[in-house]
CSV table of C-alpha atoms in Angstrom, one decimal:
chain,number,residue,atom,x,y,z
A,1,MET,CA,-15.8,30.4,-55.8
A,2,PHE,CA,-13.9,28.6,-58.5
A,3,ASN,CA,-15.6,27.9,-61.8
A,4,PHE,CA,-13.7,24.7,-62.9
A,5,GLY,CA,-15.0,22.9,-65.9
A,6,ARG,CA,-16.9,25.8,-67.5
A,7,ASN,CA,-15.4,27.1,-70.7
A,8,GLN,CA,-12.5,24.7,-70.2
A,9,LEU,CA,-10.5,23.7,-73.3
A,10,SER,CA,-7.9,20.9,-73.2
A,11,GLN,CA,-4.3,22.1,-73.5
A,12,GLU,CA,-3.8,19.8,-76.5
A,13,GLU,CA,-6.7,21.4,-78.3
A,14,ALA,CA,-5.6,24.9,-77.2
A,15,TYR,CA,-2.1,24.2,-78.6
A,16,LYS,CA,-3.5,23.1,-81.9
A,17,GLN,CA,-5.6,26.1,-82.2
A,18,LEU,CA,-2.8,28.5,-81.2
A,19,LYS,CA,-0.6,27.0,-83.9
A,20,SER,CA,-3.3,27.4,-86.6
A,21,ASP,CA,-4.9,30.7,-85.6
A,22,LYS,CA,-2.6,33.6,-84.9
A,23,ASN,CA,-5.5,35.8,-84.0
A,24,ILE,CA,-6.2,34.0,-80.7
A,25,ILE,CA,-5.4,36.3,-77.8
A,26,LEU,CA,-3.6,34.3,-75.1
A,27,VAL,CA,-3.8,36.0,-71.7
A,28,ASP,CA,-1.7,34.8,-68.7
A,29,VAL,CA,-3.3,36.0,-65.4
A,30,ARG,CA,-0.4,35.1,-63.1
A,31,THR,CA,1.6,37.8,-61.3
A,32,ILE,CA,4.2,39.8,-63.2
A,33,GLU,CA,6.9,37.9,-61.2
A,34,GLU,CA,5.5,34.5,-62.0
A,35,PHE,CA,5.2,35.4,-65.7
A,36,GLU,CA,8.7,36.7,-66.0
A,37,GLU,CA,10.6,34.4,-63.6
A,38,ASP,CA,8.8,31.1,-64.1
A,39,GLY,CA,8.3,31.4,-67.9
A,40,HIS,CA,5.3,31.8,-70.1
A,41,ILE,CA,3.9,30.6,-73.4
A,42,GLU,CA,5.4,32.5,-76.3
A,43,GLY,CA,3.0,35.2,-77.5
A,44,SER,CA,1.0,35.3,-74.3
A,45,ILE,CA,0.1,38.7,-72.7
A,46,ASN,CA,0.4,39.1,-69.0
A,47,VAL,CA,-2.7,40.6,-67.3
A,48,PRO,CA,-2.4,39.8,-63.6
A,49,LEU,CA,-5.8,38.6,-62.2
A,50,HIS,CA,-6.1,41.7,-59.9
A,51,THR,CA,-5.8,44.0,-62.9
A,52,VAL,CA,-8.3,42.2,-65.1
A,53,PRO,CA,-11.2,44.6,-64.3
A,54,THR,CA,-9.2,47.6,-65.6
A,55,GLU,CA,-6.6,46.2,-68.0
A,56,PHE,CA,-8.4,43.3,-69.9
A,57,ILE,CA,-10.2,45.6,-72.3
A,58,LYS,CA,-6.9,47.1,-73.4
A,59,VAL,CA,-5.5,43.8,-74.6
A,60,ALA,CA,-8.8,42.5,-75.9
A,61,PRO,CA,-11.0,45.4,-77.1
A,62,ASN,CA,-13.1,43.1,-79.4
A,63,LYS,CA,-15.5,41.2,-77.2
A,64,ASP,CA,-16.0,38.6,-80.0
A,65,ALA,CA,-12.3,37.7,-80.3
A,66,LYS,CA,-11.2,34.2,-79.4
A,67,ILE,CA,-9.4,34.4,-76.1
A,68,PHE,CA,-7.5,31.7,-74.1
A,69,ILE,CA,-6.8,32.4,-70.5
A,70,ILE,CA,-4.1,30.5,-68.5
A,71,CYS,CA,-2.5,30.8,-65.0
A,72,TYR,CA,-0.4,28.5,-62.9
A,73,SER,CA,-2.9,25.7,-62.1
A,74,GLY,CA,-6.1,26.8,-63.8
A,75,ALA,CA,-7.9,28.4,-60.7
A,76,ARG,CA,-7.2,32.0,-61.5
A,77,ALA,CA,-7.8,31.4,-65.2
A,78,SER,CA,-11.2,30.0,-64.2
A,79,ASP,CA,-12.1,33.1,-62.2
A,80,ALA,CA,-10.8,35.4,-65.0
A,81,THR,CA,-12.8,33.5,-67.6
A,82,ALA,CA,-16.0,33.7,-65.7
A,83,TYR,CA,-15.4,37.4,-65.0
A,84,VAL,CA,-14.8,38.4,-68.6
A,85,LYS,CA,-17.7,36.4,-69.9
A,86,ARG,CA,-19.9,38.4,-67.5
A,87,LEU,CA,-18.4,41.5,-69.2
A,88,GLY,CA,-19.8,40.3,-72.5
A,89,TYR,CA,-16.9,38.5,-74.1
A,90,THR,CA,-18.3,35.6,-76.2
A,91,ASP,CA,-15.4,33.3,-77.0
A,92,VAL,CA,-13.3,32.9,-73.9
A,93,HIS,CA,-11.7,29.6,-72.8
A,94,ASN,CA,-9.8,28.6,-69.7
A,95,ILE,CA,-6.8,26.5,-70.8
A,96,GLY,CA,-5.6,25.6,-67.4
A,97,GLY,CA,-2.2,26.2,-66.0
A,98,VAL,CA,1.4,26.5,-67.2
A,99,SER,CA,2.3,23.9,-64.6
A,100,THR,CA,0.9,21.2,-66.9
A,101,TRP,CA,1.6,22.9,-70.2
A,102,ARG,CA,3.9,20.5,-72.1
A,103,TYR,CA,4.5,22.6,-75.2
A,104,GLY,CA,7.3,24.8,-73.9
A,105,LEU,CA,7.7,28.0,-72.1
A,106,ILE,CA,10.0,30.9,-72.7
């Protein structure tokens, strides 16, 4: 079940924070193919949704770090956000999808 709305942060606010705080960990949970072929936000780390249970801790070992999660439309990001919050991460935000990101992809 999707978790839309919870821990949601507007993309405008996310962009502002990403520009001012270089410590934010930006995780893109799309597939490797989507990440590489369709473009991604500069500085984002690809952790495909199906690998979150085993790989997330490797990119974000500090459970108190500020983490933004994105996917294509926001649905997978919502699922990942809910999951990592259940793991004890305290500052995790779904910032939606790259399909609506208007600040550039690489």
